[in-house]
Amino acid sequence: MALTQMQLIQSLGDAMAWFERELNWGVPPTELRHLCGRIGELYAALITNGQMATEVNQQGYDVVSGDGERISVKTTAMMGAGGHIAFNPNSMEFVDRVIVLRVNTDEMQIETLLNAPVAEAIDLMSPDRGGKRSLPLSRLARTERPRSELKTVSEVSFETYTVRERENGSIEVEKAGTLQVPTKPALRELARKLNISLLNGSGNPLNTRQLGSQVIKSLSE
């Protein structure tokens, strides 16, 4: 059964929360590949107004966009330019587009590393070796969608502050109509006004997404 856009958003939020909880328990991101992949597929379906493929790894693609494009989605939690993404060259003929995403474990948000037609993606890959083609992360430029294109999941206001959570998990803060960059100092300032702790239950500083969620929850209540 096809998921609605709202169900995709809810499922993505649940998957991100589960991923974050596992990280807080000390589980390395490399041990969460399946969950990381699920997050990427949900996000790709969301941003393309599409749907998940009906079968796992169905002929090499994971998502069918609203325009009917068959999309191969690869998701990593590796930070920096090291590492690579592996592709099966035998299934690329069934793919129209390649999307490579990264779950930023520092800020707990999703970054788009590549969103291109399959021919452009193949040009970036290394030659076939052992039945695999690899795409080095060093060749990928981060190409985030403009803020205006990202849907707002929740939004709250307090005094001159406006706090938004976007569909990719990122947090934005505006103060008197001006976007605050970086976000975290403004969130800390707002948290102090609301008597919200800057630390989690283990005594570690909250990251931007965690602190933003706490501020949004407090103001929503």
Short mmCIF file of C-alpha atoms in Angstrom, two decimals:
data_model
loop_
_atom_site.label_atom_id
_atom_site.label_comp_id
_atom_site.label_asym_id
_atom_site.label_seq_id
_atom_site.Cartn_x
_atom_site.Cartn_y
_atom_site.Cartn_z
CA MET A 1 0.00 0.00 0.00
CA ALA A 2 1.36 3.42 -0.95
CA LEU A 3 2.24 5.77 1.90
CA THR A 4 0.83 9.29 1.99
CA GLN A 5 3.16 12.27 2.30
CA MET A 6 2.14 12.64 5.94
CA GLN A 7 2.89 8.97 6.61
CA LEU A 8 6.29 9.38 4.93
CA ILE A 9 7.06 12.34 7.20
CA GLN A 10 5.94 10.43 10.29
CA SER A 11 7.92 7.32 9.33
CA LEU A 12 11.01 9.40 8.60
CA GLY A 13 10.73 11.12 11.98
CA ASP A 14 10.36 7.78 13.76
CA ALA A 15 13.37 6.32 11.91
CA MET A 16 15.52 9.35 12.69
CA ALA A 17 14.54 9.17 16.38
CA TRP A 18 15.40 5.46 16.47
CA PHE A 19 18.74 6.12 14.75
CA GLU A 20 19.57 8.90 17.21
CA ARG A 21 18.62 6.73 20.18
CA GLU A 22 20.92 3.93 19.02
CA LEU A 23 23.78 6.42 18.62
CA ASN A 24 23.20 7.71 22.14
CA TRP A 25 23.46 4.12 23.37
CA GLY A 26 26.92 3.96 21.84
CA VAL A 27 26.11 1.94 18.72
CA PRO A 28 28.50 2.93 15.87
CA PRO A 29 26.81 4.33 12.74
CA THR A 30 28.48 1.54 10.75
CA GLU A 31 26.31 -0.97 12.63
CA LEU A 32 23.12 0.86 11.63
CA ARG A 33 23.34 0.44 7.86
CA HIS A 34 19.84 -0.99 7.46
CA LEU A 35 18.27 1.84 9.45
CA CYS A 36 20.40 4.41 7.64
CA GLY A 37 19.22 2.98 4.31
CA ARG A 38 15.59 3.12 5.39
CA ILE A 39 15.98 6.77 6.38
CA GLY A 40 17.44 7.57 2.96
CA GLU A 41 14.68 5.82 1.05
CA LEU A 42 11.94 7.54 3.05
CA TYR A 43 13.58 10.92 2.53
CA ALA A 44 14.07 10.35 -1.20
CA ALA A 45 10.41 9.35 -1.58
CA LEU A 46 9.40 12.45 0.34
CA ILE A 47 11.42 14.99 -1.65
CA THR A 48 10.44 13.49 -5.02
CA ASN A 49 6.74 13.16 -4.17
CA GLY A 50 7.23 9.46 -4.86
CA GLN A 51 6.78 6.05 -3.31
CA MET A 52 8.97 3.24 -2.06
CA ALA A 53 9.57 0.40 -4.52
CA THR A 54 7.23 -2.54 -3.91
CA GLU A 55 10.11 -4.97 -3.36
CA VAL A 56 13.48 -4.62 -1.63
CA ASN A 57 16.17 -3.66 -4.20
CA GLN A 58 13.61 -4.08 -6.96
CA GLN A 59 15.74 -4.29 -10.14
CA GLY A 60 18.30 -1.94 -8.65
CA TYR A 61 16.02 0.95 -7.65
CA ASP A 62 14.45 1.84 -4.32
CA VAL A 63 12.01 4.68 -5.01
CA VAL A 64 9.72 5.69 -7.87
CA SER A 65 9.31 9.46 -8.07
CA GLY A 66 6.06 11.29 -8.68
CA ASP A 67 7.26 11.76 -12.28
CA GLY A 68 7.84 8.01 -12.69
CA GLU A 69 11.64 8.08 -12.43
CA ARG A 70 13.21 4.93 -10.96
CA ILE A 71 15.66 6.08 -8.30
CA SER A 72 18.59 4.23 -6.76
CA VAL A 73 19.07 5.63 -3.26
CA LYS A 74 22.34 5.25 -1.36
CA THR A 75 22.72 6.56 2.18
CA THR A 76 25.83 6.84 4.31
CA ALA A 77 26.67 8.12 7.78
CA MET A 78 30.34 8.60 6.92
CA MET A 79 31.47 12.18 7.54
CA GLY A 80 34.19 13.86 5.53
CA ALA A 81 35.35 13.06 2.01
CA GLY A 82 36.71 9.57 2.73
CA GLY A 83 35.00 6.35 1.73
CA HIS A 84 32.92 5.39 -1.27
CA ILE A 85 29.48 4.14 -2.31
CA ALA A 86 29.23 0.80 -4.18
CA PHE A 87 26.86 0.12 -7.08
CA ASN A 88 25.97 -3.03 -9.01
CA PRO A 89 26.63 -2.20 -12.69
CA ASN A 90 24.31 -4.99 -13.86
CA SER A 91 21.25 -3.21 -12.46
CA MET A 92 22.02 0.35 -13.58
CA GLU A 93 20.01 -0.13 -16.78
CA PHE A 94 16.85 -0.23 -14.63
CA VAL A 95 17.67 3.11 -12.95
CA ASP A 96 16.82 6.62 -14.16
CA ARG A 97 18.27 8.68 -11.31
CA VAL A 98 20.77 8.29 -8.48
CA ILE A 99 20.42 10.03 -5.13
CA VAL A 100 23.22 9.81 -2.57
CA LEU A 101 22.40 11.04 0.93
CA ARG A 102 24.32 11.41 4.16
CA VAL A 103 22.89 11.30 7.68
CA ASN A 104 24.90 13.98 9.46
CA THR A 105 25.38 12.40 12.89
CA ASP A 106 26.65 15.69 14.39
CA GLU A 107 23.52 17.68 13.60
CA MET A 108 21.18 14.73 13.02
CA GLN A 109 19.96 15.94 9.66
CA ILE A 110 19.98 14.58 6.12
CA GLU A 111 22.32 16.04 3.51
CA THR A 112 22.06 15.54 -0.25
CA LEU A 113 25.46 14.65 -1.73
CA LEU A 114 24.21 13.77 -5.23
CA ASN A 115 20.91 14.00 -7.07
CA ALA A 116 21.56 13.37 -10.75
CA PRO A 117 20.46 11.36 -13.80
CA VAL A 118 22.04 7.92 -13.87
CA ALA A 119 24.33 8.80 -16.78
CA GLU A 120 25.91 11.65 -14.79
CA ALA A 121 26.32 9.40 -11.76
CA ILE A 122 28.00 6.68 -13.83
CA ASP A 123 30.52 9.23 -15.15
CA LEU A 124 31.59 9.84 -11.53
CA MET A 125 32.09 6.13 -10.77
CA SER A 126 35.27 4.12 -10.97
CA PRO A 127 35.57 1.28 -13.54
CA ASP A 128 33.91 -2.07 -12.82
CA ARG A 129 36.01 -4.14 -10.43
CA GLY A 130 34.82 -7.49 -9.17
CA GLY A 131 31.25 -6.83 -10.27
CA LYS A 132 31.03 -3.47 -8.47
CA ARG A 133 31.49 0.17 -9.41
CA SER A 134 32.36 2.62 -6.67
CA LEU A 135 31.56 6.30 -6.32
CA PRO A 136 34.13 8.07 -4.09
CA LEU A 137 32.56 10.54 -1.67
CA SER A 138 35.40 12.93 -2.52
CA ARG A 139 33.81 13.43 -5.97
CA LEU A 140 30.48 14.49 -4.58
CA ALA A 141 29.62 18.10 -3.95
CA ARG A 142 27.06 18.77 -1.28
CA THR A 143 23.98 20.09 -3.08
CA GLU A 144 21.38 20.92 -0.47
CA ARG A 145 17.98 22.02 -1.68
CA PRO A 146 17.19 25.69 -1.03
CA ARG A 147 15.47 26.35 2.27
CA SER A 148 12.36 27.55 0.45
CA GLU A 149 11.91 24.09 -1.12
CA LEU A 150 12.09 22.16 2.14
CA LYS A 151 8.75 21.59 3.83
CA THR A 152 8.28 22.79 7.40
CA VAL A 153 7.34 19.96 9.76
CA SER A 154 6.75 22.20 12.80
CA GLU A 155 7.07 25.88 13.65
CA VAL A 156 6.82 27.79 16.94
CA SER A 157 7.36 31.41 17.97
CA PHE A 158 8.50 33.11 21.18
CA GLU A 159 9.09 36.83 21.58
CA THR A 160 11.11 37.77 18.46
CA TYR A 161 12.18 34.16 17.77
CA THR A 162 10.74 31.71 15.23
CA VAL A 163 11.97 28.10 15.30
CA ARG A 164 11.30 25.66 12.46
CA GLU A 165 11.99 21.99 11.91
CA ARG A 166 12.38 21.13 8.21
CA GLU A 167 11.56 17.79 6.57
CA ASN A 168 15.26 16.79 6.49
CA GLY A 169 15.50 17.16 10.28
CA SER A 170 17.35 20.48 10.20
CA ILE A 171 16.50 23.23 12.66
CA GLU A 172 16.24 26.91 11.74
CA VAL A 173 16.01 29.92 14.02
CA GLU A 174 14.96 33.40 12.98
CA LYS A 175 15.36 36.33 15.32
CA ALA A 176 13.42 39.46 14.43
CA GLY A 177 13.04 38.05 10.92
CA THR A 178 16.76 37.38 10.42
CA LEU A 179 17.98 33.81 9.94
CA GLN A 180 20.56 32.94 12.60
CA VAL A 181 23.67 31.23 11.21
CA PRO A 182 25.01 29.16 12.86
CA THR A 183 21.83 27.94 14.51
CA LYS A 184 23.11 26.50 17.77
CA PRO A 185 24.10 29.74 19.60
CA ALA A 186 20.63 31.17 18.99
CA LEU A 187 19.03 27.94 20.19
CA ARG A 188 21.12 28.02 23.36
CA GLU A 189 20.10 31.61 23.99
CA LEU A 190 16.44 30.69 23.53
CA ALA A 191 16.79 27.55 25.68
CA ARG A 192 18.15 29.61 28.57
CA LYS A 193 15.15 31.95 28.34
CA LEU A 194 12.86 28.90 28.53
CA ASN A 195 14.87 27.20 31.33
CA ILE A 196 15.65 24.22 29.06
CA SER A 197 18.75 22.21 29.92
CA LEU A 198 21.55 22.21 27.36
CA LEU A 199 22.56 18.68 28.43
CA ASN A 200 20.97 15.28 27.88
CA GLY A 201 20.32 12.67 30.58
CA SER A 202 23.92 11.46 30.35
CA GLY A 203 25.31 14.93 30.93
CA ASN A 204 26.42 15.44 27.33
CA PRO A 205 25.59 18.61 25.34
CA LEU A 206 22.50 18.33 23.16
CA ASN A 207 23.17 18.62 19.43
CA THR A 208 21.34 21.15 17.29
CA ARG A 209 18.50 18.83 16.36
CA GLN A 210 17.98 17.59 19.93
CA LEU A 211 18.03 21.10 21.38
CA GLY A 212 15.71 22.38 18.66
CA SER A 213 13.27 19.54 19.35
CA GLN A 214 13.28 20.39 23.05
CA VAL A 215 12.60 24.06 22.34
CA ILE A 216 9.78 23.24 19.88
CA LYS A 217 8.24 20.78 22.34
CA SER A 218 8.40 23.28 25.20
CA LEU A 219 6.79 26.08 23.21
CA SER A 220 4.17 23.77 21.72
CA GLU A 221 3.06 22.75 25.19
#
